[in-house]
Short mmCIF file of C-alpha atoms in Angstrom, two decimals:
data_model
loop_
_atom_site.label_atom_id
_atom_site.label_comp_id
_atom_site.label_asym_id
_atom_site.label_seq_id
_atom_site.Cartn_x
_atom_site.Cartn_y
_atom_site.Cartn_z
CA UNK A 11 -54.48 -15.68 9.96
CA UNK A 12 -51.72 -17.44 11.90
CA UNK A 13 -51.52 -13.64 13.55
CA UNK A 14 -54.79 -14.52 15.33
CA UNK A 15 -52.87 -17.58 16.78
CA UNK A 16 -49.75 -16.06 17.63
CA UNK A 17 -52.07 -13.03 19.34
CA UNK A 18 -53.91 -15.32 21.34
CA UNK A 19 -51.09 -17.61 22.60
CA UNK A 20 -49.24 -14.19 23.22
CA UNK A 21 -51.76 -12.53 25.18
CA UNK A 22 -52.86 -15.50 27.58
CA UNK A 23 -49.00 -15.98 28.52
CA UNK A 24 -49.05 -12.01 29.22
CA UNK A 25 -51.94 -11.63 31.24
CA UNK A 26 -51.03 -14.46 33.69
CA UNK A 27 -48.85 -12.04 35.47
CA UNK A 28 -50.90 -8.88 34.72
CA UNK A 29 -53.22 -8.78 37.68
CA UNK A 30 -53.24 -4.89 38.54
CA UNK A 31 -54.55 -2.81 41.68
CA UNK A 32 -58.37 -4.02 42.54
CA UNK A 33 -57.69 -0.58 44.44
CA UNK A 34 -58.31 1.59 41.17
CA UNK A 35 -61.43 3.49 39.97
CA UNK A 36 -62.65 0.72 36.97
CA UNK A 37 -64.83 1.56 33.82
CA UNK A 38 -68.16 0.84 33.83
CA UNK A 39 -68.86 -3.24 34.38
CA UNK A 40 -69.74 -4.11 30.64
CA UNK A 41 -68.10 -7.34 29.07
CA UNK A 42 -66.54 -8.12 25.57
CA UNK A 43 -69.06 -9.73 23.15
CA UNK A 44 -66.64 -9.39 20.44
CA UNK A 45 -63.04 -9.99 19.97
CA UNK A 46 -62.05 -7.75 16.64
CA UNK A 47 -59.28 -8.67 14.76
CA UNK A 48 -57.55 -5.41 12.77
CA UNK A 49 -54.71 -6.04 10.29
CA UNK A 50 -54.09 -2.72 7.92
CA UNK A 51 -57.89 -2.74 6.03
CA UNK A 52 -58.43 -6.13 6.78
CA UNK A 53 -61.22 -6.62 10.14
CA UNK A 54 -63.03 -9.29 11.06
CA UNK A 55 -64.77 -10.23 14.30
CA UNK A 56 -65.34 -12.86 16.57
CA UNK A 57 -67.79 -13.70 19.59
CA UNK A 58 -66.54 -14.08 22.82
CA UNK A 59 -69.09 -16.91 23.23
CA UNK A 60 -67.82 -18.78 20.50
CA UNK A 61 -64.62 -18.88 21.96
CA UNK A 62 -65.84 -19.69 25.15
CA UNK A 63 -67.94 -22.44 23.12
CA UNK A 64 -64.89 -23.86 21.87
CA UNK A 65 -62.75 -23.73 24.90
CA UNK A 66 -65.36 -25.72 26.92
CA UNK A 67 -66.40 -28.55 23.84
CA UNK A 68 -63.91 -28.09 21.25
CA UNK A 69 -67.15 -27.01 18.91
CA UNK A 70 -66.27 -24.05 16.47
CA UNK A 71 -68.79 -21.52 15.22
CA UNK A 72 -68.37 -20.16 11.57
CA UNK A 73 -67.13 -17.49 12.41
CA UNK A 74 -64.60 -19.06 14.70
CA UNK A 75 -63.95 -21.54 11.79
CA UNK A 76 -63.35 -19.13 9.00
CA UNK A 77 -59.72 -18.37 11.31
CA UNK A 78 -59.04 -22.22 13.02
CA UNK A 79 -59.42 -22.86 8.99
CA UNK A 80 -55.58 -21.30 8.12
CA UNK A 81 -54.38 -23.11 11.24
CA UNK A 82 -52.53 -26.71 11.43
CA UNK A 83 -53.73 -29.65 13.40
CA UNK A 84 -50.17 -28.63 15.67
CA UNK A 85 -51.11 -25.37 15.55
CA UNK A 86 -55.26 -25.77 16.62
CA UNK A 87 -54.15 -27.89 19.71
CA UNK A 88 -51.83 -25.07 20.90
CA UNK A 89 -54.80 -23.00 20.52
CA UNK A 90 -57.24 -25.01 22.19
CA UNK A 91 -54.32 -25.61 25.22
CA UNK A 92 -54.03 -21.51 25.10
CA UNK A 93 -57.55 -21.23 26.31
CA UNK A 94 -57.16 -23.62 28.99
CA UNK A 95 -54.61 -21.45 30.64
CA UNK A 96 -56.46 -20.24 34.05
CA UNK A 97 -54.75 -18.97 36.85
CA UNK A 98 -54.97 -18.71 40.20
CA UNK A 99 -53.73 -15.48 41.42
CA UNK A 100 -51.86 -14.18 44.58
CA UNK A 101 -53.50 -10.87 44.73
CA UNK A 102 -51.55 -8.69 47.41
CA UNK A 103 -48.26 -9.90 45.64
CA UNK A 104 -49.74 -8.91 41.85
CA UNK A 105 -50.79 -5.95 43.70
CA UNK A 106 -47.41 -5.06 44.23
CA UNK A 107 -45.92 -6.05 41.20
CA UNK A 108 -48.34 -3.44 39.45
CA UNK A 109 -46.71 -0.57 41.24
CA UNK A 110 -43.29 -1.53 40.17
CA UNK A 111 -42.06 -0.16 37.53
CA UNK A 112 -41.84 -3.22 35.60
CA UNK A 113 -45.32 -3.47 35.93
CA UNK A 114 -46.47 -0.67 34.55
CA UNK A 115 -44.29 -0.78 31.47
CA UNK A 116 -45.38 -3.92 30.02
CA UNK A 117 -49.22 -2.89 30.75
CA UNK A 118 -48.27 0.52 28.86
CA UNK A 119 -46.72 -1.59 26.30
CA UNK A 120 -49.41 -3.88 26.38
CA UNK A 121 -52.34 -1.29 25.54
CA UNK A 122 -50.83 -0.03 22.88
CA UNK A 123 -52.26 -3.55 20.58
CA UNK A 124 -55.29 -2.65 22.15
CA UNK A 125 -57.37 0.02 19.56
CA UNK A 126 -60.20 1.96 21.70
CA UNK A 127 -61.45 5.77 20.49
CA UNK A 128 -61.29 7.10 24.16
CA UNK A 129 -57.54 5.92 24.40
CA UNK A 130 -58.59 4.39 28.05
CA UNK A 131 -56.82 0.96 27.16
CA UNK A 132 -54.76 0.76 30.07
CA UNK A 133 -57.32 1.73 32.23
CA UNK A 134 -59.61 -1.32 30.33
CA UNK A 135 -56.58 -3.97 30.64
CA UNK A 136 -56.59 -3.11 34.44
CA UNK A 137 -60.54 -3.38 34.74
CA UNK A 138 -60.96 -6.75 33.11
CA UNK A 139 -57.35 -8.53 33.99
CA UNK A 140 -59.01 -7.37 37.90
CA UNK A 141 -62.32 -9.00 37.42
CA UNK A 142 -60.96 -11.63 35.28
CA UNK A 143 -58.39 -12.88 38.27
CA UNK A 144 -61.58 -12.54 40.88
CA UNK A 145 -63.71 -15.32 38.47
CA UNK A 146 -64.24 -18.46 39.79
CA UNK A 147 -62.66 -19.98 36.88
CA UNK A 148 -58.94 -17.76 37.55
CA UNK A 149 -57.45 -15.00 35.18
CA UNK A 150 -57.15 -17.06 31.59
CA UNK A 151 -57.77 -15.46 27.84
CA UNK A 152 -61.54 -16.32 28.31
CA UNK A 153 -61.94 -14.54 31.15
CA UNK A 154 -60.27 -11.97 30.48
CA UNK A 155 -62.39 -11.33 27.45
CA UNK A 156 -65.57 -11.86 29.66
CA UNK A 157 -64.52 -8.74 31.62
CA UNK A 158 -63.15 -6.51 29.31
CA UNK A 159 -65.25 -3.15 29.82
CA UNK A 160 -66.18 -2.83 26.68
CA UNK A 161 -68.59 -4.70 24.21
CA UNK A 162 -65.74 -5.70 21.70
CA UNK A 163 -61.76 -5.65 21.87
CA UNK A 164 -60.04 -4.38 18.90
CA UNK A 165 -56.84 -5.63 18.21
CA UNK A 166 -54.19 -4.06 15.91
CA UNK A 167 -52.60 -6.84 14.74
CA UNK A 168 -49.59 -4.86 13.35
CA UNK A 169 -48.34 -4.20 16.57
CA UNK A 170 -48.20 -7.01 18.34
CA UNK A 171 -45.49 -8.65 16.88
CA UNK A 172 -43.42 -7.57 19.80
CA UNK A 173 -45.43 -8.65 22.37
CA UNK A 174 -44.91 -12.17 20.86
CA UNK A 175 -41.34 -11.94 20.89
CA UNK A 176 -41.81 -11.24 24.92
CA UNK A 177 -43.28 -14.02 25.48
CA UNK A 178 -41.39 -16.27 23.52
CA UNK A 179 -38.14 -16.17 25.67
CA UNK A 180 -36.00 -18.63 24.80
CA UNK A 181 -36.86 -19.26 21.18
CA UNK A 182 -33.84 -20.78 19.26
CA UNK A 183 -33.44 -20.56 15.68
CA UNK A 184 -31.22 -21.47 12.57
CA UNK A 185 -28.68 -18.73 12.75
CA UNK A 186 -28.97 -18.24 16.64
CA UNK A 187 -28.74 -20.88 18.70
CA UNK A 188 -30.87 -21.14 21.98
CA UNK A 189 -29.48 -19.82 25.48
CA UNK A 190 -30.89 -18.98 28.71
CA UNK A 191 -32.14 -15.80 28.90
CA UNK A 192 -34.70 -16.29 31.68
CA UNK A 193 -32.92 -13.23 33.85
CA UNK A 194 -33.20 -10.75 30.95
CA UNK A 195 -36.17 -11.30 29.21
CA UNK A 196 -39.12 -8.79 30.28
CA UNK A 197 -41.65 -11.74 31.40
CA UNK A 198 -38.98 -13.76 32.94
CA UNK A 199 -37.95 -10.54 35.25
CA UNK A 200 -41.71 -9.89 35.94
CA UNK A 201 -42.23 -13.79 36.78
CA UNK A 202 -39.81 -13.87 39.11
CA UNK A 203 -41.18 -10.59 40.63
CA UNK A 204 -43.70 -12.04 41.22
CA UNK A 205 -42.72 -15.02 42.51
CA UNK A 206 -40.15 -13.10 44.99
CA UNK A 207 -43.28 -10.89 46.18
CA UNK A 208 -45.48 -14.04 46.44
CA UNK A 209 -43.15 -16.48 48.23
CA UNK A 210 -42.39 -13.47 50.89
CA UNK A 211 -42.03 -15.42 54.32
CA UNK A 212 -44.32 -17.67 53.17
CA UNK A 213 -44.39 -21.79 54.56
CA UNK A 214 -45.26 -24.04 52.02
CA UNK A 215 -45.66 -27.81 51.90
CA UNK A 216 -44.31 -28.56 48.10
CA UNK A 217 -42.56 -26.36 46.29
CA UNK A 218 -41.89 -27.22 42.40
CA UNK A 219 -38.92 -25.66 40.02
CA UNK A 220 -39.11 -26.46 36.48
CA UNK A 221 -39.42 -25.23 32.71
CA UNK A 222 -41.97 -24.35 30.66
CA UNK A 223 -43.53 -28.09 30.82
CA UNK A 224 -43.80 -27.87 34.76
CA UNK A 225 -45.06 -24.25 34.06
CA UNK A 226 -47.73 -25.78 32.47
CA UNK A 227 -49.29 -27.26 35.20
CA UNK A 228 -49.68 -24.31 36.75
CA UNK A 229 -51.25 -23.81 40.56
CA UNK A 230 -52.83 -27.88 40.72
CA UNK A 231 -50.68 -29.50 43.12
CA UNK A 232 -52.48 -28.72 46.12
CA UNK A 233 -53.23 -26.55 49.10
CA UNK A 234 -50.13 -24.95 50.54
CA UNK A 235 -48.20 -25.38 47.26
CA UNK A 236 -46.58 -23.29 44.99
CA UNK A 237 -45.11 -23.54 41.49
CA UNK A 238 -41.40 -21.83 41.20
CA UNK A 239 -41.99 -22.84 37.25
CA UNK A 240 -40.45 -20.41 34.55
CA UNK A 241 -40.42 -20.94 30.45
CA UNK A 242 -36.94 -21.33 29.80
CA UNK A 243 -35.23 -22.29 32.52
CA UNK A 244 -32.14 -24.37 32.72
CA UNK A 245 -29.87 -24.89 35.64
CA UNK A 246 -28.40 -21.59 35.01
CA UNK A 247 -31.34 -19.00 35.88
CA UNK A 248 -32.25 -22.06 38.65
CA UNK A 249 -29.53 -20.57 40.45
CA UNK A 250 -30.32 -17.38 40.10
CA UNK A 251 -34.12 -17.80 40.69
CA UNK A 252 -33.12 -19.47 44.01
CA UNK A 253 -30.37 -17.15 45.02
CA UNK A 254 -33.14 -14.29 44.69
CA UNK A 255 -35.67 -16.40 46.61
CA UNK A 256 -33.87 -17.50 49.54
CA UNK A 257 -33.83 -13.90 50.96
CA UNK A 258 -37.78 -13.77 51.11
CA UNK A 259 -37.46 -16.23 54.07
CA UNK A 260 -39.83 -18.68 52.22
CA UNK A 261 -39.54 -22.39 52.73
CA UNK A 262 -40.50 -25.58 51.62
CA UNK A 263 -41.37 -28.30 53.53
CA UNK A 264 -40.69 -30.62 50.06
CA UNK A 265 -39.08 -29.67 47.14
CA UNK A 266 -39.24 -31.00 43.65
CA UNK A 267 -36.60 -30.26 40.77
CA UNK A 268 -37.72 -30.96 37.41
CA UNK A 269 -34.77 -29.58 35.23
CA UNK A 270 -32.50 -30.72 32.35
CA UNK A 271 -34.21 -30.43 29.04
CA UNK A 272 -33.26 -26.83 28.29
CA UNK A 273 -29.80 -27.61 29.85
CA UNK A 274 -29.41 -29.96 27.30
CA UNK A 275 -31.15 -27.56 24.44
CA UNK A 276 -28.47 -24.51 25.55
CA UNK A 277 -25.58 -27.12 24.91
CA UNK A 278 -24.48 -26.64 28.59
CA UNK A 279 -21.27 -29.04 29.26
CA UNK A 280 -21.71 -32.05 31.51
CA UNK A 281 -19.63 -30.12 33.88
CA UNK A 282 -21.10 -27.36 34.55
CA UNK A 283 -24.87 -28.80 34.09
CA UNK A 284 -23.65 -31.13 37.68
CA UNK A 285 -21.87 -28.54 39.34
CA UNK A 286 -25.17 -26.45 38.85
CA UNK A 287 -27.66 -28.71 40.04
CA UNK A 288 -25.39 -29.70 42.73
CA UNK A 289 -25.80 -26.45 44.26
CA UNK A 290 -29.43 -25.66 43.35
CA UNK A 291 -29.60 -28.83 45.84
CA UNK A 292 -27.45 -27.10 48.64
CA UNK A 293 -29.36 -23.74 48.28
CA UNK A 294 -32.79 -25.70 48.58
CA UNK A 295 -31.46 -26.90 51.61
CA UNK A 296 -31.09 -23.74 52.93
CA UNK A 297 -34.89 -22.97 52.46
CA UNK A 298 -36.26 -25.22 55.65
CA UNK A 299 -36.18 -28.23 53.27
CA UNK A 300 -36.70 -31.79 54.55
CA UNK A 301 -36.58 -33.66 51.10
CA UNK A 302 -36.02 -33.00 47.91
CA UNK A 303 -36.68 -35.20 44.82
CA UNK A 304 -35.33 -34.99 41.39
CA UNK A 305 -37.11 -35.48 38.26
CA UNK A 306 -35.35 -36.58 34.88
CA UNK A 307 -34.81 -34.47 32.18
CA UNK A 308 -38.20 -34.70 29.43
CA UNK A 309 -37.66 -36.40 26.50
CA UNK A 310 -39.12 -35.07 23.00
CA UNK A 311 -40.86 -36.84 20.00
CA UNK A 312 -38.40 -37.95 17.60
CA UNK A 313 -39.64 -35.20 14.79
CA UNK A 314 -38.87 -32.40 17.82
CA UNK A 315 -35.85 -34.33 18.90
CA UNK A 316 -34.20 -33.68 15.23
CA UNK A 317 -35.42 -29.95 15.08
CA UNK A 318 -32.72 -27.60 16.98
CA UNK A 319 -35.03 -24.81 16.87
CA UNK A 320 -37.86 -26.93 19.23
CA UNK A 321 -35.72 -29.12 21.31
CA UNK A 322 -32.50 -31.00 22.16
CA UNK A 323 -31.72 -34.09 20.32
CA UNK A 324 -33.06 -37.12 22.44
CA UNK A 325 -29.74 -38.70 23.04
CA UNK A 326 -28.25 -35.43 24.47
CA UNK A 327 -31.37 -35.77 27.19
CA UNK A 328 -30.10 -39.33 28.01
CA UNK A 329 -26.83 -37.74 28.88
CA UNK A 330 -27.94 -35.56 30.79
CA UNK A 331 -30.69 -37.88 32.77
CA UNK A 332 -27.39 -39.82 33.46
CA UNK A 333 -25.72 -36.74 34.99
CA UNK A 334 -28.68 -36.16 37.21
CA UNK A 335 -29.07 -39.94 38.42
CA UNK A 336 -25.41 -39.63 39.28
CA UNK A 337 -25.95 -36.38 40.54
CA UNK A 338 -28.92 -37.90 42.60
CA UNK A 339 -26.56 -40.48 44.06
CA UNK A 340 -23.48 -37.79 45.44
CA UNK A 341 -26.23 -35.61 47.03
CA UNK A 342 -28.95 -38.66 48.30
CA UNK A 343 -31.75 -37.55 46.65
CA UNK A 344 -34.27 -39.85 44.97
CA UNK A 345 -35.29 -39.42 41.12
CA UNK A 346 -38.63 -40.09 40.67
CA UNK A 347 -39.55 -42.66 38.03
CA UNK A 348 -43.90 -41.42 38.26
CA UNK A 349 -43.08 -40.07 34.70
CA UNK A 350 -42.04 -42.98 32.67
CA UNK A 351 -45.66 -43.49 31.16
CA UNK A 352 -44.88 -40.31 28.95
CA UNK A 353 -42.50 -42.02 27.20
CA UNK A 354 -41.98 -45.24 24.94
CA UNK A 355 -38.15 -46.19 24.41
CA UNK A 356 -37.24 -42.52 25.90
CA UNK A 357 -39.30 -41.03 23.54
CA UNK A 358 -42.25 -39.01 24.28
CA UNK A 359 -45.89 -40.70 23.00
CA UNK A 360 -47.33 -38.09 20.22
CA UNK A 361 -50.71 -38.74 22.01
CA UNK A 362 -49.35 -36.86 24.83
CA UNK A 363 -48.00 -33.75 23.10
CA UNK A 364 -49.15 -30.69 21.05
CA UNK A 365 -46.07 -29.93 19.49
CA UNK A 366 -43.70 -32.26 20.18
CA UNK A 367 -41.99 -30.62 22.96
CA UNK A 368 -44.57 -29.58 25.65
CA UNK A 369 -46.98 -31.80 27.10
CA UNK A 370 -50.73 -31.65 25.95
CA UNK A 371 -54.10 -31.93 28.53
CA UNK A 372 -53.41 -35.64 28.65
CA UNK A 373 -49.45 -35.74 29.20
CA UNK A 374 -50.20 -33.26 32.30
CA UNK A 375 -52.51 -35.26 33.81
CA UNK A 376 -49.51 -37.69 34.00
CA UNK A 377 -47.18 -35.43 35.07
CA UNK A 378 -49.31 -34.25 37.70
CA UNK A 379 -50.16 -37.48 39.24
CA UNK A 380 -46.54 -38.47 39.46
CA UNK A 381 -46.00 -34.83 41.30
CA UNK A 382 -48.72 -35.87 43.66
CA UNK A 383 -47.27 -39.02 44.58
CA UNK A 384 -44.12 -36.71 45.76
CA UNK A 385 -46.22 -34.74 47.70
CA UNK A 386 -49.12 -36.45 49.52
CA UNK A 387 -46.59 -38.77 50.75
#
């Protein structure tokens, strides 16, 4: 049942960048009651409103039970933090990015996980991902399932194993070790579509570039802000993010770098880790900056610390916190210290994590706060 997982987790990273043309003819207004699970002969369904229930208080149906039953404790929280993913949506830049032809390819590839008899599933993706983004709440998995034009969602489990590799990016493992692959992989080149059609000759107060832990805070920093946060990013597709940025004439009035850990997880030399961030801080400066602000690499629990295939080993994050301090110093820009309560003896609290790696409801709130210092100065 850890497919139902992996599905979820999968889809609510996709559909964060999958808002399509509210210009399109859209099936008729129905919503998903049902989320159907298919798997060879094996089908079982699910309400909506028991996921919905259990998004909102944590309080599992039977149904819902019979699948959060094969899951870990790990494994529910990443669940549970799955369905908290909401977004708030720039729509005239999404609508762009649907016409691309990007776009289109990873909707096509998309609906093809999606089992309907009147083979309209791209036409249903675009109907409820449209109506989902318009909700009060944002476009998130819940949503999304609200507005799906039909009464259930079948799911072929069997071929979604591929959209879980897309959105697992950077994902190391025993014989491969991790790199950056931000610029090549199909949601980073979409995300930073998107950004690049976004951030066109837009003026924005705070600006924040980051991994996959700044990612997760996603648009709740503020009026007038906007987060430049990709999963996976190291100082090496920072470049390149900002070197595609900078011609959309956007600026920002203060910008915050939050980079390091994944540096450190790639096994990118002290050398060219400083000589990287070094000019990530000169082409900032180029974007109508005023300050900048640094924030120090995050630190891991020590069971993720001593796992290659979650994280960089603790001590190689101190070394690299000690680059950016002296980093900080060359260029006069101030680290922030507003993060420091994540951590006991540079290691991240377990009350604050899900997995050992990423920060959990609690650890955000944190991080946030400390962001907001930065910017309502």
């Amino acid at each position: 049942m850890k497919y139902f997982y992996r599905l979820l987790i999968s889809l609510s990273g996709c559909l964060i960048f999958l808002l399509l043309h509210s210009g399109l003819g859209l099936l008729p207004s129905l919503a998903a009651e049902k989320v159907t699970v298919r798997y060879g002969l094996f089908e079982q369904s699910i309400p909506v409103a028991d996921i919905r229930n259990y998004a909102e208080n944590q309080k599992a149906s039977a149904d819902l039970q019979s699948f959060l039953d094969y899951l870990s404790a790990k494994e529910k929280q990443k669940f549970q933090n799955a369905l908290q993913v909401k977004m708030s949506l720039d729509i005239v830049a999404l609508d762009k990015l649907i016409n691309t032809g990007m776009g289109k390819q990873i909707l096509s590839f998309a609906s093809q996980a999606i089992a309907r008899r009147d083979q309209a599933s791209i036409q249903a993706l675009r109907s409820a991902i449209i109506i989902g983004a318009k909700s009060p709440e944002g476009l998130g998995l819940v949503s999304f399932l609200a507005a799906y034009p039909s009464n259930q969602l079948v799911v072929d489990v069997s071929k979604i194993s591929k959209l879980v590799g897309m959105a697992n990016s950077s994902s190391g493992s025993a014989d491969a070790p991790p790199k950056d692959n931000v610029s090549s992989s199909s949601l980073g080149k979409i995300a930073l579509q998107y950004q690049i059609l976004a951030a066109q000759d837009k003026q924005f107060s705070g600006c924040l570039f980051g991994d996959s832990i700044s990612a997760g805070l996603g648009n709740t920093l503020g009026n007038n802000t906007f987060n430049f946060a990709l999963n996976g990013l190291s100082t090496i597709s920072l470049l390149e993010q900002l070197k595609s940025l900078i011609p959309t004439k956007v600026t920002c009035e203060k910008a915050i770098i939050a980079v390091g850990g994944n540096d450190a997880w790639y096994g990118i030399s002290d050398e060219l880790f400083s000589k990287n961030l070094q000019e990530a801080i000169a082409l900032v400066r180029t974007m109508g900056n005023k300050e900048i602000f640094l924030i120090p690499a995050f630190y891991s629990t020590v069971a993720a610390s001593s796992d290659p295939t979650i994280s960089a080993p603790n001590s190689r994050v101190e070394q690299i916190n000690a680059l950016i301090n002296k980093v900080a110093e060359i260029e006069k820009v101030p680290v922030a210290a507003g993060v420091a309560p994540l951590y006991e003896n540079n290691v991240l609290k377990e009350n604050l994590t899900s997995d050992g790696d990423h920060l959990n409801a609690e650890g955000l709130k944190i991080y946030r706060q400390a962001l907001l210092q930065i910017l309502e100065k």
